[in-house]
Tab-separated table of C-alpha atoms in Angstrom:
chain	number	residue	atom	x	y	z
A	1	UNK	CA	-19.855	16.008	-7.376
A	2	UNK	CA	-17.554	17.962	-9.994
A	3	UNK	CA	-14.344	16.294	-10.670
A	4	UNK	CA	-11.953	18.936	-9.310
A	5	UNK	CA	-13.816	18.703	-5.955
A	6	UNK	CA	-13.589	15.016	-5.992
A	7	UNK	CA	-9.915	14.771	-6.263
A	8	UNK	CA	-9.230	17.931	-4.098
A	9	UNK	CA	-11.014	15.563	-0.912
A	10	UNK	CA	-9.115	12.836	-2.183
A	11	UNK	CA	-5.478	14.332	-1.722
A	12	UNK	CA	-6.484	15.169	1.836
A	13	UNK	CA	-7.797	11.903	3.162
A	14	UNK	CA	-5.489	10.689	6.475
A	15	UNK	CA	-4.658	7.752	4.083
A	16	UNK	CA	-3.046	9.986	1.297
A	17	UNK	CA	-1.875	12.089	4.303
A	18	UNK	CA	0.159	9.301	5.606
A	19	UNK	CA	1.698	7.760	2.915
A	20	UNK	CA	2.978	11.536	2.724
A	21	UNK	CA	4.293	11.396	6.218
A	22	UNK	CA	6.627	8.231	4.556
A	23	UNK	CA	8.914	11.405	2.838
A	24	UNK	CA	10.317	12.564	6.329
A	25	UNK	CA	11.932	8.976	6.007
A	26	UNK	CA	12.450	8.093	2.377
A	27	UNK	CA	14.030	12.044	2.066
A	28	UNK	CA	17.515	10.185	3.530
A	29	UNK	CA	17.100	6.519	1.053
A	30	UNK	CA	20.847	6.706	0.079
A	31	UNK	CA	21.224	3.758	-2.966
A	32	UNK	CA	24.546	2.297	-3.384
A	33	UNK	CA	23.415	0.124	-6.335
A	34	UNK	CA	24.966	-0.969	-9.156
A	35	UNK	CA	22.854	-2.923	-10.898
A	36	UNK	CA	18.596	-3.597	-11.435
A	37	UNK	CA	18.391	-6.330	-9.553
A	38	UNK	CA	20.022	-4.477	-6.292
A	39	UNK	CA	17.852	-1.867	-6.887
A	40	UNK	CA	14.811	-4.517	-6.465
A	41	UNK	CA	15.771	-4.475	-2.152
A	42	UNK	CA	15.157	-0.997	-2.246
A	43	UNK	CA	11.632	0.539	-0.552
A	44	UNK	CA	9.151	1.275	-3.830
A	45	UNK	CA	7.573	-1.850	-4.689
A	46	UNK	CA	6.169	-3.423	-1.508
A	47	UNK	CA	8.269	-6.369	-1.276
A	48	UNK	CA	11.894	-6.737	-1.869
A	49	UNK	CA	13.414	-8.957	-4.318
A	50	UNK	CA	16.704	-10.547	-3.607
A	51	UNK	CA	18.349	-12.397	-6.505
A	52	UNK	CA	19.308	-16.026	-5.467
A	53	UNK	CA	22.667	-17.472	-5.678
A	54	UNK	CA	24.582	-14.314	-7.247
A	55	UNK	CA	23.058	-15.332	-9.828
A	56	UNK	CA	23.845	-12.390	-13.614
A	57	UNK	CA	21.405	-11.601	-15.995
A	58	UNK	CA	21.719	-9.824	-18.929
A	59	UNK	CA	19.284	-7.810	-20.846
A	60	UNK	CA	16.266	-9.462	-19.142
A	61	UNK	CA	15.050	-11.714	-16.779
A	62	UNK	CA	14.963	-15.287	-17.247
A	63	UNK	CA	12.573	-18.104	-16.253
A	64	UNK	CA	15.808	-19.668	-15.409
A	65	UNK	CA	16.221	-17.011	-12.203
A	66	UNK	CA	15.034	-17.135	-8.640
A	67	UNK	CA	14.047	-14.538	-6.523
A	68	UNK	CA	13.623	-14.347	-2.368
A	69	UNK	CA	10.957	-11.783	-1.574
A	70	UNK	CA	10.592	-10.249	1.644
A	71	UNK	CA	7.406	-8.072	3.029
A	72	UNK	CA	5.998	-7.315	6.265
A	73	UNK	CA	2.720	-5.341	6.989
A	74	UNK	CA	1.989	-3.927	10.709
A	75	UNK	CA	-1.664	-3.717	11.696
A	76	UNK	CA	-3.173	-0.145	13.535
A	77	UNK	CA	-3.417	-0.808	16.910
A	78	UNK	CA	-7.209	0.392	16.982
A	79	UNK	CA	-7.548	-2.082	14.363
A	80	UNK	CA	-6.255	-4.986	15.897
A	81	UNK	CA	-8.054	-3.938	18.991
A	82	UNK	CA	-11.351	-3.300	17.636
A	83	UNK	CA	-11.488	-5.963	15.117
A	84	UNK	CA	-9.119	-8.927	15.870
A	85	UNK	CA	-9.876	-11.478	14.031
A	86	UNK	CA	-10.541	-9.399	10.780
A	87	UNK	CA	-6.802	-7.680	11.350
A	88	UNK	CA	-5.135	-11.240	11.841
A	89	UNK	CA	-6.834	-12.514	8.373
A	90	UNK	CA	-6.137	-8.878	6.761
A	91	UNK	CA	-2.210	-8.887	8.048
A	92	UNK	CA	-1.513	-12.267	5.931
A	93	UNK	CA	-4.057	-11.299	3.488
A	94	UNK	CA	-2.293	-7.764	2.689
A	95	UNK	CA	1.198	-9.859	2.852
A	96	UNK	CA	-0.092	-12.334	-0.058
A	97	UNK	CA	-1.183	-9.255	-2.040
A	98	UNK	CA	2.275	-7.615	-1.859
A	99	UNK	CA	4.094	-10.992	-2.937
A	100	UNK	CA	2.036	-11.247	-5.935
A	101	UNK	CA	1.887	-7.874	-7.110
A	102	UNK	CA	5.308	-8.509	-7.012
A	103	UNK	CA	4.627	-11.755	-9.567
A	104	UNK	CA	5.672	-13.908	-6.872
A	105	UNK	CA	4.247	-16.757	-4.342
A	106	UNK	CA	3.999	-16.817	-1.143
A	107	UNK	CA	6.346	-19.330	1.065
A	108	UNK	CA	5.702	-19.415	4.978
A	109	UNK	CA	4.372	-16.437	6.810
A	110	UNK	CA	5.492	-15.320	10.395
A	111	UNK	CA	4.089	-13.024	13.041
A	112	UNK	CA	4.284	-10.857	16.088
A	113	UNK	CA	1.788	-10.140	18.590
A	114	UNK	CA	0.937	-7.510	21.852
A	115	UNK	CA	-2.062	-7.840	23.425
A	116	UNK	CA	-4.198	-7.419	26.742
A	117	UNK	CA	-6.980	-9.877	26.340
A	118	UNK	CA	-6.406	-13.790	25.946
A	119	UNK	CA	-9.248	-13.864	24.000
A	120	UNK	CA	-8.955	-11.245	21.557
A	121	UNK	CA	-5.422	-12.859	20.702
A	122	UNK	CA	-6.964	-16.099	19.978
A	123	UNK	CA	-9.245	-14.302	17.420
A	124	UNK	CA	-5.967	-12.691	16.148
A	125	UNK	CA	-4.515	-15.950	15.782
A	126	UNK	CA	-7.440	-17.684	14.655
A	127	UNK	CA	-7.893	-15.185	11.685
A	128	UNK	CA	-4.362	-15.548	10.898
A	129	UNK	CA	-4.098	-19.237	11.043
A	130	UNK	CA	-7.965	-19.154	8.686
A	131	UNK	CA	-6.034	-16.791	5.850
A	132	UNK	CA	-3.355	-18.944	5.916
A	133	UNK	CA	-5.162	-22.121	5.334
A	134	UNK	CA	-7.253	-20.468	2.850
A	135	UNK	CA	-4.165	-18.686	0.700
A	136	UNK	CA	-2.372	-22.088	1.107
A	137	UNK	CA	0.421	-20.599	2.963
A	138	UNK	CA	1.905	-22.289	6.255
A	139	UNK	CA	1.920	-19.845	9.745
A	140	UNK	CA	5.294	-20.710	11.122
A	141	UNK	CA	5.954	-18.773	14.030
A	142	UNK	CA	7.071	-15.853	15.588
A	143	UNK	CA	6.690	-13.687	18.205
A	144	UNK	CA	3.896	-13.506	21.266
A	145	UNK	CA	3.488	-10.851	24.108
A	146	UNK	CA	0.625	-10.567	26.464
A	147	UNK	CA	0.462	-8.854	29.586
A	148	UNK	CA	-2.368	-6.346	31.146
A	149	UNK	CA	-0.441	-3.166	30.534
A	150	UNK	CA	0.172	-3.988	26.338
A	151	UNK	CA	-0.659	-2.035	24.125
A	152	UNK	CA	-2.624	-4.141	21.070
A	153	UNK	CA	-0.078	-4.791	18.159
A	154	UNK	CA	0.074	-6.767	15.226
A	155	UNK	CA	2.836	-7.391	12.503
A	156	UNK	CA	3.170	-9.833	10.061
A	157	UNK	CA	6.092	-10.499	7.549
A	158	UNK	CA	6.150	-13.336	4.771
A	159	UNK	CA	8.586	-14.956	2.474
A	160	UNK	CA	7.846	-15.741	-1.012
A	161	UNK	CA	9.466	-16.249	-4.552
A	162	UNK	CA	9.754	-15.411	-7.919
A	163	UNK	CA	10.861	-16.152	-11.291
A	164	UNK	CA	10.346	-13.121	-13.333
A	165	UNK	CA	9.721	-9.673	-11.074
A	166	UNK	CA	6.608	-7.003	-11.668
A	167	UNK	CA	7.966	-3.966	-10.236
A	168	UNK	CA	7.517	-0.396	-10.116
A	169	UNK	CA	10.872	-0.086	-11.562
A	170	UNK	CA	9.550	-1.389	-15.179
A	171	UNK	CA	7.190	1.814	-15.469
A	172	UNK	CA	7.878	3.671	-18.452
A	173	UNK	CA	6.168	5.521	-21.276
A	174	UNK	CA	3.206	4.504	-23.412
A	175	UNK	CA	2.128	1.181	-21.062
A	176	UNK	CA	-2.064	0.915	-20.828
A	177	UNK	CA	-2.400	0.624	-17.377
A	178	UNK	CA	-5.114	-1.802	-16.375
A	179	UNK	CA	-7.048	-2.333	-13.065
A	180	UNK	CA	-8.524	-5.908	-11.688
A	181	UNK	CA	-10.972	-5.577	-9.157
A	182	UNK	CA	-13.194	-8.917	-7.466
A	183	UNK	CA	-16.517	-7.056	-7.344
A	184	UNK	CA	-18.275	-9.533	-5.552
A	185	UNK	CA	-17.916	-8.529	-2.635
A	186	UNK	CA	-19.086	-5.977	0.311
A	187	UNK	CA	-17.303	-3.082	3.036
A	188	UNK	CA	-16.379	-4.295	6.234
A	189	UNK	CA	-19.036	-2.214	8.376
A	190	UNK	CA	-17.703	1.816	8.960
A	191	UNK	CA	-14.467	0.961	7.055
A	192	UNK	CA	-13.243	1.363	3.426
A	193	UNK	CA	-12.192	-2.024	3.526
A	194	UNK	CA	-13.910	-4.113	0.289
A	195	UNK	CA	-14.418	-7.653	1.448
A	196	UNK	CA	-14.013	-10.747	-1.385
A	197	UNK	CA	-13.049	-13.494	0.548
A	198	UNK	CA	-15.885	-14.477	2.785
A	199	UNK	CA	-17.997	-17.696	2.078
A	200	UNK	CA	-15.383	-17.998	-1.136
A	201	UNK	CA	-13.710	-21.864	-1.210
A	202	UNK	CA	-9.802	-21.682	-0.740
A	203	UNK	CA	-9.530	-22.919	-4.377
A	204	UNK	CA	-10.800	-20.204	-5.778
A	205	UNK	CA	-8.650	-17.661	-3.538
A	206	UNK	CA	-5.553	-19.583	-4.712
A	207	UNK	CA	-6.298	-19.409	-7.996
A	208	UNK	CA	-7.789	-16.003	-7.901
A	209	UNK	CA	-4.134	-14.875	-6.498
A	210	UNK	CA	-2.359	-17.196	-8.599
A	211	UNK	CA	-2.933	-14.507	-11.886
A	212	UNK	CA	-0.489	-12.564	-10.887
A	213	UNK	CA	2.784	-14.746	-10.983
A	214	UNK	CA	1.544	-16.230	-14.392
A	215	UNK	CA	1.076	-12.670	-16.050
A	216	UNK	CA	4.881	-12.389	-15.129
A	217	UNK	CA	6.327	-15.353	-16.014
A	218	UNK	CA	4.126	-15.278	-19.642
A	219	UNK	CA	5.929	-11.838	-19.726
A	220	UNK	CA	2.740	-10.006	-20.000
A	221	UNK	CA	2.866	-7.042	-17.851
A	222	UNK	CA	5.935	-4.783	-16.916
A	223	UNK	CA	5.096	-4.082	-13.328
A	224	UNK	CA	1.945	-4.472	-10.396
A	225	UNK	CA	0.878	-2.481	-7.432
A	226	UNK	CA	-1.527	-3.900	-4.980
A	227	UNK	CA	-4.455	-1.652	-4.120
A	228	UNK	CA	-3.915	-0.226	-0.698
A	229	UNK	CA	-4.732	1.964	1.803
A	230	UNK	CA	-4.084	4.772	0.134
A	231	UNK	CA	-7.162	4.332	-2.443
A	232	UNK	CA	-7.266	3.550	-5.968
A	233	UNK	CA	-5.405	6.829	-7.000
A	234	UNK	CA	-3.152	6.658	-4.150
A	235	UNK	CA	-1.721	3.474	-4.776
A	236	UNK	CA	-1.671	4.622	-8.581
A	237	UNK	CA	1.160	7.335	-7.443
A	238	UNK	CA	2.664	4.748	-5.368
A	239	UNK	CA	3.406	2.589	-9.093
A	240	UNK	CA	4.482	5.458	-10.851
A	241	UNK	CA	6.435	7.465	-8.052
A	242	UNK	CA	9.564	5.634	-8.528
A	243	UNK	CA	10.174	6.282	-12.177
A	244	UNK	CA	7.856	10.290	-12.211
A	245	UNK	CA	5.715	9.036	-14.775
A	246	UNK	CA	2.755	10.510	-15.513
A	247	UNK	CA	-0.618	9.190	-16.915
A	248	UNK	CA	-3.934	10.022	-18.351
A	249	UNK	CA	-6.630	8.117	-16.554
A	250	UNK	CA	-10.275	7.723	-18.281
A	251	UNK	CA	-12.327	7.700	-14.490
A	252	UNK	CA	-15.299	6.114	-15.992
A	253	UNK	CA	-13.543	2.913	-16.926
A	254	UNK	CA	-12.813	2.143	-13.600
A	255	UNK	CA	-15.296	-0.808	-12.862
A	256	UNK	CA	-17.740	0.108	-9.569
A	257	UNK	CA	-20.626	-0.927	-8.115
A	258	UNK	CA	-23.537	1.159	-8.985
A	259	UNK	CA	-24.854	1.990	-5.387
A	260	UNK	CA	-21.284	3.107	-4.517
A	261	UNK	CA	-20.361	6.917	-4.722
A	262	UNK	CA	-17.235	7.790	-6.769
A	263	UNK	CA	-15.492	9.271	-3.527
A	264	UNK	CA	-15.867	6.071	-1.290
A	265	UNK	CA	-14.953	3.759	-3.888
A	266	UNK	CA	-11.871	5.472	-4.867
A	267	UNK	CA	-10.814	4.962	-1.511
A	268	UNK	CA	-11.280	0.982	-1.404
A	269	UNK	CA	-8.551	-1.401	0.589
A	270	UNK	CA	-9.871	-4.394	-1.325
A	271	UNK	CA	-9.055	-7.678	-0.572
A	272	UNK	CA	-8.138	-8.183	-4.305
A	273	UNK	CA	-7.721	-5.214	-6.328
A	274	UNK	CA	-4.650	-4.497	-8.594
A	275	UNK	CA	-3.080	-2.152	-10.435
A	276	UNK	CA	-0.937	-3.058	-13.799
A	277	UNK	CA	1.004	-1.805	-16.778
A	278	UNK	CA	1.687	-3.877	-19.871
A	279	UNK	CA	2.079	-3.017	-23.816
A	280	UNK	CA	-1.755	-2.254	-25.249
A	281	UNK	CA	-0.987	-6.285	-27.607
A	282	UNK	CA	-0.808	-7.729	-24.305
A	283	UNK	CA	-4.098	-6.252	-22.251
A	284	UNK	CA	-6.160	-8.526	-24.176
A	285	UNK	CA	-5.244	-11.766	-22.880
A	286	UNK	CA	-4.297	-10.176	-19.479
A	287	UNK	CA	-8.243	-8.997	-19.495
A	288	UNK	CA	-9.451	-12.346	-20.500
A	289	UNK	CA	-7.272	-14.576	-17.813
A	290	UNK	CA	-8.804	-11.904	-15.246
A	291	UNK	CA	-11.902	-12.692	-16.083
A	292	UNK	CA	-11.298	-16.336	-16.089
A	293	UNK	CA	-11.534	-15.966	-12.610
A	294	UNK	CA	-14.461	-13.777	-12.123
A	295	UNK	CA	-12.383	-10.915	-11.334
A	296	UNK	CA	-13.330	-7.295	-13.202
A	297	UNK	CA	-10.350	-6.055	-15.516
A	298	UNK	CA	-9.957	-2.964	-18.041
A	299	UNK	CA	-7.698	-0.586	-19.444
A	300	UNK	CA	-8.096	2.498	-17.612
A	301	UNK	CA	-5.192	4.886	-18.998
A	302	UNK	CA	-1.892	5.199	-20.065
A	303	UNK	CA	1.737	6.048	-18.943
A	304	UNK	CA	3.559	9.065	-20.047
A	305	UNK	CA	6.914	11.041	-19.157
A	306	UNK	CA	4.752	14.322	-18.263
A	307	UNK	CA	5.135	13.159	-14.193
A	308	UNK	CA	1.469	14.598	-14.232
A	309	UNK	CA	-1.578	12.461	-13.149
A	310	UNK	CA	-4.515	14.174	-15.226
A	311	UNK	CA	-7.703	12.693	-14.550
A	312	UNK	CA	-11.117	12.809	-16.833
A	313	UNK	CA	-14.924	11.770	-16.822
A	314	UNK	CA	-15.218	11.168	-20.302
A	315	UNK	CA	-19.511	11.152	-20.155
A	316	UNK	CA	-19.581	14.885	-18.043
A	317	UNK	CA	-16.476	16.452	-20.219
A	318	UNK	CA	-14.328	16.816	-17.040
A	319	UNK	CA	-10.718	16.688	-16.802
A	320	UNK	CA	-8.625	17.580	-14.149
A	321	UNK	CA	-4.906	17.187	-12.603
A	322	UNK	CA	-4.682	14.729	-9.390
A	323	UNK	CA	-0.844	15.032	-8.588
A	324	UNK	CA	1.937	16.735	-10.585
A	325	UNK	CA	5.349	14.978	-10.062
A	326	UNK	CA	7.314	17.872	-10.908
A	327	UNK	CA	6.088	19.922	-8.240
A	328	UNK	CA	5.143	17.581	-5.311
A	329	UNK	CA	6.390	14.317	-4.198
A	330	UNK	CA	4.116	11.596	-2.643
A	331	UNK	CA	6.301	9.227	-0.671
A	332	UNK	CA	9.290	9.966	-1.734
A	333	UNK	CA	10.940	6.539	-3.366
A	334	UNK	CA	11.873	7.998	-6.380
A	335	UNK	CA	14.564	6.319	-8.559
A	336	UNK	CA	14.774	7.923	-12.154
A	337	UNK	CA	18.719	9.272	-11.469
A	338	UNK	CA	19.611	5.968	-10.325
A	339	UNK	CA	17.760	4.066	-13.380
A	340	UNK	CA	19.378	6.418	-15.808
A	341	UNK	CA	22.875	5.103	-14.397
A	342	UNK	CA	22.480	1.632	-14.294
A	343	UNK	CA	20.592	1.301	-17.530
């Protein structure tokens, strides 16, 4: 498949399509901020930060800080209705993610459930009480509806905290951006969902997760996205939306499987799959602490201040523009006027 056909199908899967659908509501994000850290409780990143204890930095964040972090994920209904106990492990699963792209860890995880059947909402509950024991995070409540007329529902919110933030926010020209993907793993049957969790031992999901607060408090990358629904490429926009920057992006150094096409790949929900920018003296040991834990990791491109995503297959001589900034917004949580007058 040529490479401008390739990204033309990508831009119009329903999961880029929706994520677009977020502008109707992100078109009327007043900020009253006057500071980074406010900014951090702002929609962009996929948890917000809230500083503890008024706490004032200067310059930079210190180890010395503490951060509450807030997320919440709500599962499709036909999802949680065809596949219960896979949504109630994916709901906590996804929420985990989210705190640690954010360089956090995860604290206590609560929930709220619709449903018909009594015993598809004990797989619900089952698969969110198994991800929780396996991520080491206690379930500790929440909310439970059942009756006939229901319509299957799922949502699931979790606390966490941080020292030092990865955030969207800390995008800015000339990071490598870097992508670490668990391989060893499979697709949930007729999904795009990548599956690395199954028959692996809780100790190795902890510490498998547990990268991502260390590469922020070593102070080794600037900011994380966890891989999402929207694809590899989608979630890319989503870490670069809020400050326009652009990037060049070298295809073939994404890693894949070799019996998996380039368009069903690119549209992976893995189970742990991230995107990152640090300085290019840093990728190194963020590469090598990746792997560490069996997980794939490589530079795949770099920021710029174009706002254009330009895309190339190095081996066929193929470049070609995914999304242009300046011309088209993707969900809408853009921040640069507000940076500019807090910085």
């Amino acid at each position: 498949m040529e490479l401008n056909q390739l990204l033309e199908m990508l831009r119009h899967t329903p999961a880029m399509q929706s994520k677009q659908a977020i502008y109707s509501i992100s078109a009327n994000t007043t900020c009253h901020v006057d500071s980074l850290d406010s900014l951090y409780a702002y929609p962009g990143d996929d948890t917000a930060a809230l500083l503890l204890n008024n706490q004032t930095l200067l310059n930079e964040q210190s180890l010395n800080s503490q951060y509450i972090l807030h997320a919440c994920e709500g599962m499709l209904p036909s999802f949680v209705a065809n596949h219960p106990y896979f949504a109630g492990w994916s709901a906590v699963m996804a929420n985990i993610s989210d705190i640690a792209a954010m360089g956090g860890r995860s604290m206590s995880v609560v929930n709220s459930l619709w449903h018909t059947s009594n015993e598809h909402t004990q797989q619900l509950m089952q698969g969110m009480q198994d991800a929780c024991n396996a991520y080491g995070v206690p379930l500790v409540g929440g909310h439970t509806h059942f009756e006939a007329v229901s319509q299957p529902t799922l949502s699931v919110a979790i606390q966490g905290i941080a020292r030092r933030l990865l955030s969207v926010l800390h995008v800015k020209p000339q990071q490598k951006i870097l992508i670490a993907l668990n391989l060893q793993g499979q697709f949930h049957p007729n999904t795009t969902y990548w599956k690395c969790f199954e028959r692996v031992s809780a100790r190795i999901l902890q510490s498998q997760i547990a990268l991502l607060p260390q590469l922020a408090e070593k102070n080794l990358a600037h900011s994380a996205r966890d891989i999402s629904n929207a694809g590899i490429l989608g979630s890319l926009l989503m870490l670069l939306e809020a400050t326009t920057s652009g990037a060049d992006i070298n295809l073939d150094a994404i890693p894949k499987p070799d019996d998996v096409d380039w368009f069903k790949w690119l549209q992976i929900f893995p189970s742990f799959g991230f995107l990152l920018t640090a300085d290019v003296d840093k990728c190194e040991e963020i590469i090598r602490l990746f792997h560490s834990q069996g997980i794939a990791c490589s530079v795949i491109g770099e920021t710029n201040v174009s706002g254009v995503i330009a895309v190339q297959q190095k081996q066929q001589k193929q470049q070609s523009i995914f999304w242009d900034f300046n011309s088209q917004v993707f969900t809408g949580f853009c921040y640069v006027n507000v940076l500019k007058k807090i910085s």
